[in-house]
Amino acid sequence: MPASPVPPPSPSPSPDGRLLWPAPERNKGPITEVLQRVLPTRGRLLEVASGSGQHAAHASGLLDGWTWQPTDPDAAMRASIAAWTAHVRHPNLLPVRALDLLTEPDAPPAAEDPLAGPFDALFNANMVHIAPWATCGALMRLAARRLTAQGVLVVYGPFLVDGEPTSPGNLAFDADLRQRDPHWGLRTLGAVCAEAGRAGWRLDERIAMPAHNLTLVFRRVAA
Ligand SMILES: C[S@@+](CC[C@H](N)C(=O)[O-])C[C@H]1O[C@@H](n2cnc3c(N)ncnc32)[C@H](O)[C@@H]1O
């Protein structure tokens, strides 16, 4: 069964079904600027855990050399992503697909499956703290299986960094998450990088983002 998404702060979708969450509305601009800088000018991007679809709708319009494949395990999220896709009508924003990291088989999908790839980038935002910890390793292994040798893995969210103070807001967020579900909570950068390393990824860049978030850019150890 897919993990529950965060209840949207604004539960009423627009009449056409688009969820509009405040957080992606705030961070979609800074995230897209990072993607424009760290990615090559063209390629195929797989987004895991697209949520409401706001990042996909925004970034695909500014990364027109890229095809953007949104995914989410939750049918309600996929309905919102489909509504955003219909709303923005970006030709490079592909129809949303179901993808649950915890049930995704290791075996490669059939070549004609749109999720077979290979992809040149994988983007994941705001998931590893709000899903079981096992999703982190599963994300890293999926990226290792589906990205090209030069592929780039970009992970965004709030992380705790050993030896560095975090914001009161992040500490309160962490406490709230753990109270809502004991399997949730902010992850440490060290633990995330260890999972990445086990799947063959090295942290190439750590970018400080607004509101004490980070964007982590991973590349293959051998690349
Ligand atoms: C807080 S939302 C983030 C959505 C979006 N990326 C954003 O930044 O606004 C977390 C998302 O993780 C997804 N998710 C939870 N468990 C997952 C899993 N096992 N595999 C893939 N996605 C998962 C949820 O369905 C939800 O859409």
mmCIF file of C-alpha atoms and ligand atoms in Angstrom:
data_model
loop_
_atom_site.group_PDB
_atom_site.id
_atom_site.type_symbol
_atom_site.label_atom_id
_atom_site.label_comp_id
_atom_site.label_asym_id
_atom_site.label_seq_id
_atom_site.Cartn_x
_atom_site.Cartn_y
_atom_site.Cartn_z
ATOM 1 C CA MET A 1 0.000 0.000 0.000
ATOM 2 C CA PRO A 2 1.488 3.391 -0.877
ATOM 3 C CA ALA A 3 2.554 5.561 2.009
ATOM 4 C CA SER A 4 0.139 8.327 2.857
ATOM 5 C CA PRO A 5 0.968 11.700 1.395
ATOM 6 C CA VAL A 6 1.055 14.755 3.571
ATOM 7 C CA PRO A 7 -2.452 16.119 3.895
ATOM 8 C CA PRO A 8 -2.417 19.210 1.723
ATOM 9 C CA PRO A 9 -2.560 22.413 3.760
ATOM 10 C CA SER A 10 -5.114 23.672 1.274
ATOM 11 C CA PRO A 11 -7.401 20.641 0.893
ATOM 12 C CA SER A 12 -9.722 22.145 -1.709
ATOM 13 C CA PRO A 13 -8.414 21.660 -5.213
ATOM 14 C CA SER A 14 -9.148 24.213 -7.894
ATOM 15 C CA PRO A 15 -12.294 23.370 -9.886
ATOM 16 C CA ASP A 16 -10.205 21.518 -12.473
ATOM 17 C CA GLY A 17 -8.582 19.335 -9.785
ATOM 18 C CA ARG A 18 -5.196 21.040 -9.322
ATOM 19 C CA LEU A 19 -3.936 20.968 -5.746
ATOM 20 C CA LEU A 20 -2.112 24.148 -4.811
ATOM 21 C CA TRP A 21 0.203 23.597 -1.876
ATOM 22 C CA PRO A 22 1.997 26.611 -0.374
ATOM 23 C CA ALA A 23 5.417 24.914 0.011
ATOM 24 C CA PRO A 24 6.022 23.967 -3.651
ATOM 25 C CA GLU A 25 4.586 27.329 -4.651
ATOM 26 C CA ARG A 26 7.377 28.947 -2.607
ATOM 27 C CA ASN A 27 10.241 26.648 -3.536
ATOM 28 C CA LYS A 28 9.514 25.801 -7.190
ATOM 29 C CA GLY A 29 11.422 28.886 -8.411
ATOM 30 C CA PRO A 30 14.658 28.310 -6.467
ATOM 31 C CA ILE A 31 14.603 24.576 -7.275
ATOM 32 C CA THR A 32 14.144 25.195 -10.986
ATOM 33 C CA GLU A 33 17.070 27.642 -10.960
ATOM 34 C CA VAL A 34 19.273 24.899 -9.505
ATOM 35 C CA LEU A 35 18.056 22.372 -12.067
ATOM 36 C CA GLN A 36 18.798 24.827 -14.881
ATOM 37 C CA ARG A 37 22.349 25.198 -13.561
ATOM 38 C CA VAL A 38 23.266 21.585 -12.754
ATOM 39 C CA LEU A 39 21.573 19.776 -15.639
ATOM 40 C CA PRO A 40 22.732 19.733 -19.237
ATOM 41 C CA THR A 41 20.550 21.585 -21.705
ATOM 42 C CA ARG A 42 18.554 18.552 -22.775
ATOM 43 C CA GLY A 43 17.599 15.075 -21.693
ATOM 44 C CA ARG A 44 14.925 12.936 -20.068
ATOM 45 C CA LEU A 45 14.022 13.515 -16.426
ATOM 46 C CA LEU A 46 12.173 11.137 -14.112
ATOM 47 C CA GLU A 47 10.482 12.761 -11.128
ATOM 48 C CA VAL A 48 9.720 10.467 -8.195
ATOM 49 C CA ALA A 49 7.006 11.541 -5.708
ATOM 50 C CA SER A 50 5.652 14.457 -7.744
ATOM 51 C CA GLY A 51 2.908 15.169 -5.186
ATOM 52 C CA SER A 52 0.569 17.939 -6.298
ATOM 53 C CA GLY A 53 2.499 18.350 -9.591
ATOM 54 C CA GLN A 54 3.426 21.987 -9.023
ATOM 55 C CA HIS A 55 7.170 21.393 -9.499
ATOM 56 C CA ALA A 56 6.574 19.429 -12.689
ATOM 57 C CA ALA A 57 4.236 22.083 -14.106
ATOM 58 C CA HIS A 58 6.634 24.924 -13.329
ATOM 59 C CA ALA A 59 10.022 23.395 -14.097
ATOM 60 C CA SER A 60 9.001 21.664 -17.331
ATOM 61 C CA GLY A 61 8.093 25.070 -18.754
ATOM 62 C CA LEU A 62 11.576 26.407 -18.091
ATOM 63 C CA LEU A 63 13.522 23.269 -19.040
ATOM 64 C CA ASP A 64 12.171 22.937 -22.539
ATOM 65 C CA GLY A 65 15.098 20.811 -23.720
ATOM 66 C CA TRP A 66 13.954 18.155 -21.262
ATOM 67 C CA THR A 67 11.092 15.723 -21.193
ATOM 68 C CA TRP A 68 9.697 15.541 -17.655
ATOM 69 C CA GLN A 69 8.106 12.293 -16.480
ATOM 70 C CA PRO A 70 6.095 12.845 -13.266
ATOM 71 C CA THR A 71 5.166 9.919 -11.016
ATOM 72 C CA ASP A 72 3.478 9.309 -7.690
ATOM 73 C CA PRO A 73 2.106 6.217 -5.933
ATOM 74 C CA ASP A 74 -0.988 8.015 -4.706
ATOM 75 C CA ALA A 75 -4.013 8.201 -7.016
ATOM 76 C CA ALA A 76 -5.185 11.516 -5.535
ATOM 77 C CA MET A 77 -1.767 13.031 -6.267
ATOM 78 C CA ARG A 78 -1.798 11.632 -9.785
ATOM 79 C CA ALA A 79 -5.188 13.271 -10.382
ATOM 80 C CA SER A 80 -3.745 16.630 -9.374
ATOM 81 C CA ILE A 81 -0.627 16.105 -11.524
ATOM 82 C CA ALA A 82 -2.835 15.222 -14.505
ATOM 83 C CA ALA A 83 -4.875 18.388 -13.909
ATOM 84 C CA TRP A 84 -1.698 20.511 -13.783
ATOM 85 C CA THR A 85 -0.427 18.815 -16.953
ATOM 86 C CA ALA A 86 -3.674 19.658 -18.749
ATOM 87 C CA HIS A 87 -3.556 23.202 -17.381
ATOM 88 C CA VAL A 88 -0.019 24.148 -18.457
ATOM 89 C CA ARG A 89 -0.042 22.137 -21.720
ATOM 90 C CA HIS A 90 3.736 21.861 -21.905
ATOM 91 C CA PRO A 91 4.503 19.383 -24.703
ATOM 92 C CA ASN A 92 7.529 18.075 -22.766
ATOM 93 C CA LEU A 93 5.490 17.270 -19.620
ATOM 94 C CA LEU A 94 4.527 13.622 -20.033
ATOM 95 C CA PRO A 95 1.411 11.892 -18.691
ATOM 96 C CA VAL A 96 1.802 10.982 -15.018
ATOM 97 C CA ARG A 97 2.563 7.364 -14.106
ATOM 98 C CA ALA A 98 2.232 5.354 -10.909
ATOM 99 C CA LEU A 99 5.527 4.586 -9.181
ATOM 100 C CA ASP A 100 5.898 3.361 -5.603
ATOM 101 C CA LEU A 101 9.509 3.032 -4.517
ATOM 102 C CA LEU A 102 8.667 0.336 -1.988
ATOM 103 C CA THR A 103 7.002 -1.999 -4.466
ATOM 104 C CA GLU A 104 8.984 -1.191 -7.601
ATOM 105 C CA PRO A 105 10.482 -4.491 -8.837
ATOM 106 C CA ASP A 106 14.245 -4.745 -9.343
ATOM 107 C CA ALA A 107 13.698 -6.271 -12.766
ATOM 108 C CA PRO A 108 13.785 -3.727 -15.586
ATOM 109 C CA PRO A 109 10.393 -2.777 -17.029
ATOM 110 C CA ALA A 110 9.594 -3.701 -20.606
ATOM 111 C CA ALA A 111 11.395 -1.444 -23.072
ATOM 112 C CA GLU A 112 8.107 0.146 -24.183
ATOM 113 C CA ASP A 113 7.227 1.131 -20.594
ATOM 114 C CA PRO A 114 7.599 4.952 -20.271
ATOM 115 C CA LEU A 115 9.350 4.384 -16.927
ATOM 116 C CA ALA A 116 12.002 2.104 -18.436
ATOM 117 C CA GLY A 117 14.293 4.964 -19.303
ATOM 118 C CA PRO A 118 17.168 5.319 -19.465
ATOM 119 C CA PHE A 119 16.799 8.779 -17.957
ATOM 120 C CA ASP A 120 19.426 11.501 -17.757
ATOM 121 C CA ALA A 121 18.222 12.881 -14.431
ATOM 122 C CA LEU A 122 16.060 11.891 -11.492
ATOM 123 C CA PHE A 123 14.466 14.570 -9.307
ATOM 124 C CA ASN A 124 12.886 13.942 -5.914
ATOM 125 C CA ALA A 125 11.646 16.623 -3.525
ATOM 126 C CA ASN A 126 10.332 16.518 0.001
ATOM 127 C CA MET A 127 9.854 12.786 0.282
ATOM 128 C CA VAL A 128 12.477 11.054 2.418
ATOM 129 C CA HIS A 129 11.371 12.773 5.647
ATOM 130 C CA ILE A 130 7.710 12.060 5.075
ATOM 131 C CA ALA A 131 7.859 8.440 3.993
ATOM 132 C CA PRO A 132 9.427 5.367 5.596
ATOM 133 C CA TRP A 133 13.234 5.450 5.722
ATOM 134 C CA ALA A 134 13.367 2.484 3.315
ATOM 135 C CA THR A 135 12.280 4.853 0.528
ATOM 136 C CA CYS A 136 15.677 6.561 0.683
ATOM 137 C CA GLY A 137 17.677 3.460 -0.250
ATOM 138 C CA ALA A 138 15.004 2.466 -2.755
ATOM 139 C CA LEU A 139 15.293 5.899 -4.403
ATOM 140 C CA MET A 140 19.062 5.579 -4.700
ATOM 141 C CA ARG A 141 18.845 2.074 -6.163
ATOM 142 C CA LEU A 142 16.122 3.068 -8.629
ATOM 143 C CA ALA A 143 18.300 5.952 -9.800
ATOM 144 C CA ALA A 144 21.231 3.556 -10.221
ATOM 145 C CA ARG A 145 19.076 1.254 -12.371
ATOM 146 C CA ARG A 146 17.292 3.857 -14.508
ATOM 147 C CA LEU A 147 19.845 6.643 -15.097
ATOM 148 C CA THR A 148 22.527 6.734 -17.751
ATOM 149 C CA ALA A 149 26.203 6.543 -16.788
ATOM 150 C CA GLN A 150 26.361 10.356 -16.736
ATOM 151 C CA GLY A 151 22.950 10.686 -15.092
ATOM 152 C CA VAL A 152 22.360 13.202 -12.309
ATOM 153 C CA LEU A 153 20.322 12.535 -9.167
ATOM 154 C CA VAL A 154 18.863 15.650 -7.503
ATOM 155 C CA VAL A 155 17.233 15.390 -4.077
ATOM 156 C CA TYR A 156 15.641 18.386 -2.337
ATOM 157 C CA GLY A 157 14.331 18.775 1.176
ATOM 158 C CA PRO A 158 15.085 19.600 4.788
ATOM 159 C CA PHE A 159 17.977 17.585 6.244
ATOM 160 C CA LEU A 160 19.830 17.559 9.534
ATOM 161 C CA VAL A 161 23.588 17.946 9.179
ATOM 162 C CA ASP A 162 25.770 16.420 11.882
ATOM 163 C CA GLY A 163 27.755 19.085 13.682
ATOM 164 C CA GLU A 164 25.748 21.957 12.235
ATOM 165 C CA PRO A 165 22.898 23.665 14.075
ATOM 166 C CA THR A 166 19.533 23.490 12.366
ATOM 167 C CA SER A 167 16.726 26.025 12.494
ATOM 168 C CA PRO A 168 14.065 25.997 15.221
ATOM 169 C CA GLY A 169 11.570 25.584 12.394
ATOM 170 C CA ASN A 170 13.229 22.369 11.195
ATOM 171 C CA LEU A 171 13.366 20.986 14.749
ATOM 172 C CA ALA A 172 9.673 21.720 15.254
ATOM 173 C CA PHE A 173 8.875 20.183 11.863
ATOM 174 C CA ASP A 174 10.843 17.054 12.808
ATOM 175 C CA ALA A 175 8.964 16.704 16.109
ATOM 176 C CA ASP A 176 5.634 17.190 14.360
ATOM 177 C CA LEU A 177 6.436 14.573 11.701
ATOM 178 C CA ARG A 178 7.511 11.982 14.293
ATOM 179 C CA GLN A 179 4.393 12.610 16.302
ATOM 180 C CA ARG A 180 2.230 12.113 13.210
ATOM 181 C CA ASP A 181 4.032 8.930 12.157
ATOM 182 C CA PRO A 182 6.972 7.326 13.982
ATOM 183 C CA HIS A 183 8.410 6.252 10.611
ATOM 184 C CA TRP A 184 8.711 9.863 9.477
ATOM 185 C CA GLY A 185 11.201 12.529 10.481
ATOM 186 C CA LEU A 186 14.029 14.654 9.127
ATOM 187 C CA ARG A 187 16.950 12.515 7.914
ATOM 188 C CA THR A 188 20.606 13.278 8.449
ATOM 189 C CA LEU A 189 22.722 14.195 5.466
ATOM 190 C CA GLY A 190 25.233 11.537 6.545
ATOM 191 C CA ALA A 191 22.627 8.760 6.515
ATOM 192 C CA VAL A 192 21.287 9.855 3.117
ATOM 193 C CA CYS A 193 24.796 9.981 1.632
ATOM 194 C CA ALA A 194 25.557 6.529 3.073
ATOM 195 C CA GLU A 195 22.490 5.107 1.300
ATOM 196 C CA ALA A 196 23.560 6.903 -1.861
ATOM 197 C CA GLY A 197 27.076 5.505 -1.589
ATOM 198 C CA ARG A 198 25.768 1.950 -1.234
ATOM 199 C CA ALA A 199 23.958 2.409 -4.552
ATOM 200 C CA GLY A 200 27.005 3.884 -6.307
ATOM 201 C CA TRP A 201 26.353 7.618 -5.897
ATOM 202 C CA ARG A 202 28.617 10.336 -4.480
ATOM 203 C CA LEU A 203 27.500 13.742 -3.278
ATOM 204 C CA ASP A 204 28.846 16.157 -5.870
ATOM 205 C CA GLU A 205 27.223 19.341 -4.609
ATOM 206 C CA ARG A 206 25.254 20.488 -1.586
ATOM 207 C CA ILE A 207 23.310 23.675 -2.219
ATOM 208 C CA ALA A 208 21.767 25.748 0.579
ATOM 209 C CA MET A 209 18.192 26.680 -0.303
ATOM 210 C CA PRO A 210 15.693 29.097 1.268
ATOM 211 C CA ALA A 211 14.097 28.152 4.588
ATOM 212 C CA HIS A 212 16.979 25.864 5.651
ATOM 213 C CA ASN A 213 16.407 23.318 2.914
ATOM 214 C CA LEU A 214 19.122 21.675 0.836
ATOM 215 C CA THR A 215 19.446 20.496 -2.721
ATOM 216 C CA LEU A 216 21.758 17.489 -2.993
ATOM 217 C CA VAL A 217 23.319 16.701 -6.364
ATOM 218 C CA PHE A 218 24.630 13.151 -6.719
ATOM 219 C CA ARG A 219 26.690 11.702 -9.543
ATOM 220 C CA ARG A 220 27.894 8.166 -10.046
ATOM 221 C CA VAL A 221 31.015 7.189 -8.136
ATOM 222 C CA ALA A 222 32.600 5.972 -11.360
ATOM 223 C CA ALA A 223 31.541 8.982 -13.490
HETATM 224 C C1 LIG B 1 5.373 16.005 0.852
HETATM 225 S S1 LIG B 1 4.906 15.233 -0.623
HETATM 226 C C2 LIG B 1 6.078 16.011 -1.731
HETATM 227 C C3 LIG B 1 5.501 16.229 -3.069
HETATM 228 C C4 LIG B 1 6.357 17.061 -4.028
HETATM 229 N N1 LIG B 1 7.555 16.385 -4.420
HETATM 230 C C5 LIG B 1 6.687 18.405 -3.419
HETATM 231 O O1 LIG B 1 7.840 18.664 -3.133
HETATM 232 O O2 LIG B 1 5.762 19.200 -3.260
HETATM 233 C C6 LIG B 1 5.552 13.589 -0.469
HETATM 234 C C7 LIG B 1 5.231 12.696 -1.644
HETATM 235 O O3 LIG B 1 5.918 11.458 -1.477
HETATM 236 C C8 LIG B 1 5.112 10.455 -2.054
HETATM 237 N N2 LIG B 1 5.539 9.152 -1.557
HETATM 238 C C9 LIG B 1 5.315 8.637 -0.325
HETATM 239 N N3 LIG B 1 5.750 7.366 -0.260
HETATM 240 C C10 LIG B 1 6.281 7.070 -1.473
HETATM 241 C C11 LIG B 1 6.852 5.902 -2.048
HETATM 242 N N4 LIG B 1 6.943 4.775 -1.345
HETATM 243 N N5 LIG B 1 7.285 5.952 -3.326
HETATM 244 C C12 LIG B 1 7.170 7.090 -4.046
HETATM 245 N N6 LIG B 1 6.603 8.231 -3.567
HETATM 246 C C13 LIG B 1 6.152 8.217 -2.294
HETATM 247 C C14 LIG B 1 3.702 10.846 -1.624
HETATM 248 O O4 LIG B 1 2.698 10.206 -2.390
HETATM 249 C C15 LIG B 1 3.745 12.350 -1.784
HETATM 250 O O5 LIG B 1 3.282 12.755 -3.045
#
